[in-house]
PDB file of C-alpha atoms in Angstrom:
ATOM      1  CA  MET A 211       6.576 -36.240  -1.102  1.00  0.00           C
ATOM      2  CA  LYS A 212       5.403 -35.124   1.798  1.00  0.00           C
ATOM      3  CA  LYS A 213       6.335 -31.547   3.026  1.00  0.00           C
ATOM      4  CA  LYS A 214       7.289 -31.213   6.684  1.00  0.00           C
ATOM      5  CA  ILE A 215       5.727 -27.769   7.880  1.00  0.00           C
ATOM      6  CA  THR A 216       8.932 -26.008  10.975  1.00  0.00           C
ATOM      7  CA  LEU A 217       7.333 -24.222  13.201  1.00  0.00           C
ATOM      8  CA  THR A 218       9.648 -21.762  14.758  1.00  0.00           C
ATOM      9  CA  PRO A 219       8.988 -20.098  17.988  1.00  0.00           C
ATOM     10  CA  ALA A 220       8.167 -17.075  16.802  1.00  0.00           C
ATOM     11  CA  THR A 221       5.228 -19.085  15.163  1.00  0.00           C
ATOM     12  CA  PHE A 222       4.138 -20.375  18.481  1.00  0.00           C
ATOM     13  CA  VAL A 223       4.363 -16.826  20.034  1.00  0.00           C
ATOM     14  CA  VAL A 224       2.196 -15.018  17.716  1.00  0.00           C
ATOM     15  CA  LEU A 225      -0.256 -17.858  17.490  1.00  0.00           C
ATOM     16  CA  GLY A 226      -0.174 -17.670  21.252  1.00  0.00           C
ATOM     17  CA  LEU A 227      -0.380 -13.999  21.127  1.00  0.00           C
ATOM     18  CA  LEU A 228      -3.297 -14.491  18.283  1.00  0.00           C
ATOM     19  CA  VAL A 229      -5.505 -16.901  21.033  1.00  0.00           C
ATOM     20  CA  VAL A 230      -4.704 -14.594  23.964  1.00  0.00           C
ATOM     21  CA  LEU A 231      -6.460 -11.931  21.904  1.00  0.00           C
ATOM     22  CA  VAL A 232      -9.665 -13.919  20.597  1.00  0.00           C
ATOM     23  CA  VAL A 233     -10.429 -14.890  24.346  1.00  0.00           C
ATOM     24  CA  TYR A 234      -9.633 -10.801  25.556  1.00  0.00           C
ATOM     25  CA  PHE A 235     -12.166  -9.715  22.950  1.00  0.00           C
ATOM     26  CA  PHE A 236     -14.891 -12.236  23.837  1.00  0.00           C
ATOM     27  CA  ALA A 237     -14.407 -12.012  27.451  1.00  0.00           C
ATOM     28  CA  PHE A 238     -13.510  -8.471  27.921  1.00  0.00           C
ATOM     29  CA  PHE A 239     -13.927  -5.761  24.875  1.00  0.00           C
ATOM     30  CA  SER A 240     -17.473  -7.628  23.813  1.00  0.00           C
ATOM     31  CA  PRO A 241     -18.807  -6.541  27.754  1.00  0.00           C
ATOM     32  CA  ALA A 242     -16.921  -3.503  28.164  1.00  0.00           C
ATOM     33  CA  GLN A 243     -17.924  -1.538  25.104  1.00  0.00           C
ATOM     34  CA  ALA A 244     -22.326  -2.815  25.982  1.00  0.00           C
ATOM     35  CA  GLU A 245     -21.292  -1.432  29.454  1.00  0.00           C
ATOM     36  CA  LEU A 246     -19.794   1.690  27.870  1.00  0.00           C
ATOM     37  CA  ALA A 247     -22.537   2.176  25.770  1.00  0.00           C
ATOM     38  CA  THR A 248     -25.526   2.416  28.644  1.00  0.00           C
ATOM     39  CA  LEU A 249     -22.932   4.327  30.628  1.00  0.00           C
ATOM     40  CA  ARG A 250     -23.108   7.197  27.665  1.00  0.00           C
ATOM     41  CA  ALA A 251     -27.175   6.557  28.093  1.00  0.00           C
ATOM     42  CA  ASP A 252     -27.367   7.006  31.466  1.00  0.00           C
ATOM     43  CA  ILE A 253     -25.170  10.255  30.799  1.00  0.00           C
ATOM     44  CA  SER A 254     -26.838  11.754  28.269  1.00  0.00           C
ATOM     45  CA  LEU A 255     -29.928  11.243  30.033  1.00  0.00           C
ATOM     46  CA  ALA A 256     -28.618  12.726  33.431  1.00  0.00           C
ATOM     47  CA  ASN A 257     -27.740  15.710  30.955  1.00  0.00           C
ATOM     48  CA  ALA A 258     -31.028  16.190  29.904  1.00  0.00           C
ATOM     49  CA  GLN A 259     -32.604  16.026  33.015  1.00  0.00           C
ATOM     50  CA  SER A 260     -29.824  18.969  34.581  1.00  0.00           C
ATOM     51  CA  ALA A 261     -30.626  20.878  31.570  1.00  0.00           C
ATOM     52  CA  THR A 262     -34.599  20.515  32.350  1.00  0.00           C
ATOM     53  CA  TYR A 263     -33.688  21.402  35.864  1.00  0.00           C
ATOM     54  CA  GLN A 264     -31.156  23.997  35.412  1.00  0.00           C
ATOM     55  CA  GLN A 265     -33.822  26.799  34.164  1.00  0.00           C
ATOM     56  CA  TYR A 266     -35.494  26.373  37.689  1.00  0.00           C
ATOM     57  CA  LEU A 267     -32.340  26.590  39.163  1.00  0.00           C
ATOM     58  CA  THR A 268     -31.155  30.152  37.351  1.00  0.00           C
ATOM     59  CA  ASP A 269     -34.865  31.835  37.477  1.00  0.00           C
ATOM     60  CA  SER A 270     -37.024  30.275  39.623  1.00  0.00           C
ATOM     61  CA  SER A 271     -40.257  32.657  38.949  1.00  0.00           C
ATOM     62  CA  SER A 272     -42.046  30.091  36.915  1.00  0.00           C
ATOM     63  CA  LEU A 273     -41.868  27.730  39.974  1.00  0.00           C
ATOM     64  CA  GLU A 274     -42.705  30.396  42.274  1.00  0.00           C
ATOM     65  CA  ALA A 275     -46.141  31.561  40.556  1.00  0.00           C
ATOM     66  CA  ASP A 276     -47.005  27.908  40.347  1.00  0.00           C
ATOM     67  CA  ILE A 277     -46.688  27.221  44.306  1.00  0.00           C
ATOM     68  CA  ALA A 278     -48.479  30.378  44.540  1.00  0.00           C
ATOM     69  CA  ALA A 279     -51.356  29.735  41.956  1.00  0.00           C
ATOM     70  CA  ILE A 280     -51.668  25.861  44.207  1.00  0.00           C
ATOM     71  CA  GLN A 281     -51.309  27.951  47.262  1.00  0.00           C
ATOM     72  CA  ALA A 282     -54.698  29.947  45.902  1.00  0.00           C
ATOM     73  CA  GLU A 283     -56.324  26.981  44.833  1.00  0.00           C
ATOM     74  CA  ILE A 284     -56.052  25.973  48.739  1.00  0.00           C
ATOM     75  CA  ASP A 285     -57.446  28.797  49.845  1.00  0.00           C
ATOM     76  CA  ASP A 286     -60.571  28.757  47.641  1.00  0.00           C
ATOM     77  CA  LEU A 287     -61.127  25.203  49.006  1.00  0.00           C
ATOM     78  CA  ASN A 288     -61.028  26.409  52.454  1.00  0.00           C
ATOM     79  CA  GLU A 289     -63.279  29.388  51.830  1.00  0.00           C
ATOM     80  CA  THR A 290     -65.686  27.471  49.937  1.00  0.00           C
ATOM     81  CA  GLY A 291     -64.687  23.738  49.622  1.00  0.00           C
ATOM     82  CA  TYR A 292     -66.656  22.899  52.150  1.00  0.00           C
ATOM     83  CA  THR A 293     -69.389  23.697  54.525  1.00  0.00           C
ATOM     84  CA  ASN A 294     -68.084  25.821  57.309  1.00  0.00           C
ATOM     85  CA  ASP A 295     -69.470  27.222  60.538  1.00  0.00           C
ATOM     86  CA  SER A 296     -70.799  30.221  59.065  1.00  0.00           C
ATOM     87  CA  ASN A 297     -73.527  28.537  56.877  1.00  0.00           C
ATOM     88  CA  VAL A 298     -74.291  25.178  58.774  1.00  0.00           C
ATOM     89  CA  SER A 299     -77.134  26.648  60.115  1.00  0.00           C
ATOM     90  CA  LEU A 300     -78.494  26.868  56.194  1.00  0.00           C
ATOM     91  CA  VAL A 301     -77.683  23.211  56.217  1.00  0.00           C
ATOM     92  CA  ILE A 302     -79.902  22.175  58.944  1.00  0.00           C
ATOM     93  CA  SER A 303     -82.614  24.122  58.077  1.00  0.00           C
ATOM     94  CA  ASP A 304     -82.586  22.943  54.298  1.00  0.00           C
ATOM     95  CA  ALA A 305     -82.448  19.176  55.789  1.00  0.00           C
ATOM     96  CA  ILE A 306     -85.094  19.432  58.470  1.00  0.00           C
ATOM     97  CA  GLN A 307     -88.046  21.059  55.497  1.00  0.00           C
ATOM     98  CA  ARG A 308     -86.544  18.618  53.334  1.00  0.00           C
ATOM     99  CA  TYR A 309     -87.519  15.475  55.387  1.00  0.00           C
ATOM    100  CA  ARG A 310     -90.139  17.651  57.478  1.00  0.00           C
ATOM    101  CA  ILE A 311     -88.488  17.487  60.766  1.00  0.00           C
ATOM    102  CA  SER A 312     -89.634  19.411  64.256  1.00  0.00           C
ATOM    103  CA  LEU A 313     -86.717  20.879  65.363  1.00  0.00           C
ATOM    104  CA  THR A 314     -86.711  21.482  68.919  1.00  0.00           C
ATOM    105  CA  SER A 315     -83.378  22.659  70.181  1.00  0.00           C
ATOM    106  CA  VAL A 316     -79.645  23.563  68.618  1.00  0.00           C
ATOM    107  CA  SER A 317     -76.708  23.870  70.694  1.00  0.00           C
ATOM    108  CA  LEU A 318     -72.932  24.393  69.663  1.00  0.00           C
ATOM    109  CA  ASP A 319     -70.142  22.449  71.914  1.00  0.00           C
ATOM    110  CA  SER A 320     -66.854  24.605  71.690  1.00  0.00           C
ATOM    111  CA  VAL A 321     -65.030  23.115  68.863  1.00  0.00           C
ATOM    112  CA  THR A 322     -63.001  20.139  69.168  1.00  0.00           C
ATOM    113  CA  THR A 323     -60.588  17.897  67.354  1.00  0.00           C
ATOM    114  CA  TYR A 324     -61.487  14.753  65.514  1.00  0.00           C
ATOM    115  CA  GLU A 325     -58.810  12.773  63.569  1.00  0.00           C
ATOM    116  CA  GLU A 326     -56.446  15.969  63.392  1.00  0.00           C
ATOM    117  CA  HIS A 327     -59.330  17.485  62.110  1.00  0.00           C
ATOM    118  CA  ARG A 328     -61.137  21.006  63.871  1.00  0.00           C
ATOM    119  CA  ALA A 329     -64.449  19.851  64.762  1.00  0.00           C
ATOM    120  CA  LEU A 330     -67.932  21.526  65.669  1.00  0.00           C
ATOM    121  CA  PRO A 331     -69.962  19.582  67.964  1.00  0.00           C
ATOM    122  CA  ILE A 332     -73.838  20.104  67.083  1.00  0.00           C
ATOM    123  CA  ASN A 333     -76.618  19.106  69.526  1.00  0.00           C
ATOM    124  CA  LEU A 334     -79.499  18.419  67.998  1.00  0.00           C
ATOM    125  CA  THR A 335     -83.247  18.094  69.594  1.00  0.00           C
ATOM    126  CA  MET A 336     -85.829  16.901  67.001  1.00  0.00           C
ATOM    127  CA  SER A 337     -89.123  15.194  66.326  1.00  0.00           C
ATOM    128  CA  GLY A 338     -91.439  13.587  63.591  1.00  0.00           C
ATOM    129  CA  ASP A 339     -91.883  10.668  61.602  1.00  0.00           C
ATOM    130  CA  MET A 340     -88.891   7.902  62.604  1.00  0.00           C
ATOM    131  CA  ASN A 341     -88.170   7.367  58.601  1.00  0.00           C
ATOM    132  CA  ASP A 342     -88.092  10.798  58.324  1.00  0.00           C
ATOM    133  CA  ILE A 343     -85.594  11.493  60.970  1.00  0.00           C
ATOM    134  CA  LEU A 344     -83.647   8.268  59.466  1.00  0.00           C
ATOM    135  CA  LYS A 345     -83.130  10.003  56.680  1.00  0.00           C
ATOM    136  CA  PHE A 346     -82.127  13.097  57.994  1.00  0.00           C
ATOM    137  CA  ILE A 347     -79.503  11.217  59.767  1.00  0.00           C
ATOM    138  CA  SER A 348     -78.537   9.631  56.320  1.00  0.00           C
ATOM    139  CA  HIS A 349     -78.719  13.018  55.076  1.00  0.00           C
ATOM    140  CA  PHE A 350     -75.427  13.939  57.256  1.00  0.00           C
ATOM    141  CA  GLU A 351     -73.859  10.899  57.301  1.00  0.00           C
ATOM    142  CA  ASN A 352     -73.582  10.859  52.940  1.00  0.00           C
ATOM    143  CA  ASN A 353     -73.485  14.698  52.714  1.00  0.00           C
ATOM    144  CA  GLU A 354     -70.914  15.224  49.784  1.00  0.00           C
ATOM    145  CA  ASP A 355     -70.927  19.262  50.719  1.00  0.00           C
ATOM    146  CA  GLY A 356     -69.198  19.262  54.133  1.00  0.00           C
ATOM    147  CA  SER A 357     -67.358  16.939  56.039  1.00  0.00           C
ATOM    148  CA  TYR A 358     -70.543  15.822  58.299  1.00  0.00           C
ATOM    149  CA  LEU A 359     -69.978  12.494  61.335  1.00  0.00           C
ATOM    150  CA  VAL A 360     -73.335  11.704  62.671  1.00  0.00           C
ATOM    151  CA  ARG A 361     -71.457  10.631  66.572  1.00  0.00           C
ATOM    152  CA  ALA A 362     -74.140  10.067  68.327  1.00  0.00           C
ATOM    153  CA  ALA A 363     -77.761   9.258  68.270  1.00  0.00           C
ATOM    154  CA  SER A 364     -80.839   8.525  70.187  1.00  0.00           C
ATOM    155  CA  MET A 365     -84.886   7.707  69.628  1.00  0.00           C
ATOM    156  CA  GLN A 366     -87.589   7.583  71.685  1.00  0.00           C
ATOM    157  CA  THR A 367     -91.088   6.364  69.777  1.00  0.00           C
ATOM    158  CA  ASN A 368     -94.021   7.353  71.261  1.00  0.00           C
ATOM    159  CA  GLY A 369     -96.775   6.215  68.838  1.00  0.00           C
ATOM    160  CA  THR A 370     -96.441   7.744  65.144  1.00  0.00           C
ATOM    161  CA  THR A 371     -94.066  10.494  66.604  1.00  0.00           C
ATOM    162  CA  THR A 372     -90.040  10.222  67.353  1.00  0.00           C
ATOM    163  CA  THR A 373     -88.230  12.256  69.589  1.00  0.00           C
ATOM    164  CA  ALA A 374     -84.558  11.858  68.539  1.00  0.00           C
ATOM    165  CA  ASN A 375     -81.238  13.421  70.025  1.00  0.00           C
ATOM    166  CA  LEU A 376     -78.402  13.776  67.642  1.00  0.00           C
ATOM    167  CA  LEU A 377     -74.348  14.750  68.241  1.00  0.00           C
ATOM    168  CA  ILE A 378     -73.003  15.993  64.051  1.00  0.00           C
ATOM    169  CA  TYR A 379     -69.468  16.641  64.617  1.00  0.00           C
ATOM    170  CA  LEU A 380     -68.600  19.679  61.602  1.00  0.00           C
ATOM    171  CA  CYS A 381     -64.856  18.626  60.295  1.00  0.00           C
ATOM    172  CA  THR A 382     -63.231  21.503  58.793  1.00  0.00           C
ATOM    173  CA  PRO A 383     -59.428  21.458  58.363  1.00  0.00           C
ATOM    174  CA  ASN A 384     -57.362  22.045  60.856  1.00  0.00           C
ATOM    175  CA  VAL A 385     -55.667  25.622  59.766  1.00  0.00           C
TER     176      VAL A 385
END
């Protein structure tokens, strides 16, 4: 006894719709749900950032206070953070005493610019032992308290005495 199953056209339509729904679910619905979750996460992140920035849009006094504090630090660095024109003679005299150099002459040229920085050219003529003069030059090349730049050096040795002519730039911020 074999029973023959007869399928009606309505059954074929229902099976076809079922196949279309399964293909739709795997091809479109599942990826769309994942993309929707990503978009929701992006929206919540944007809302959190907006809430953070909203406090500055409504009351900018804390931001202005931060700017004023930073500007005060910059002004303090401009005043005390580097060797300025007014105390350069103290730095030179300290180096002269430290390295036992005999200073013959000092002259200042007019302020110029060097690589977008204000520079004060200082011409020095000195005499002493060659090693002491080299240490003096090294002192200004490696100085961390100021922005010195040894631009030119000429030396003449006569026995044990060396005479040197130096051009040192004191670089300061361009204000």
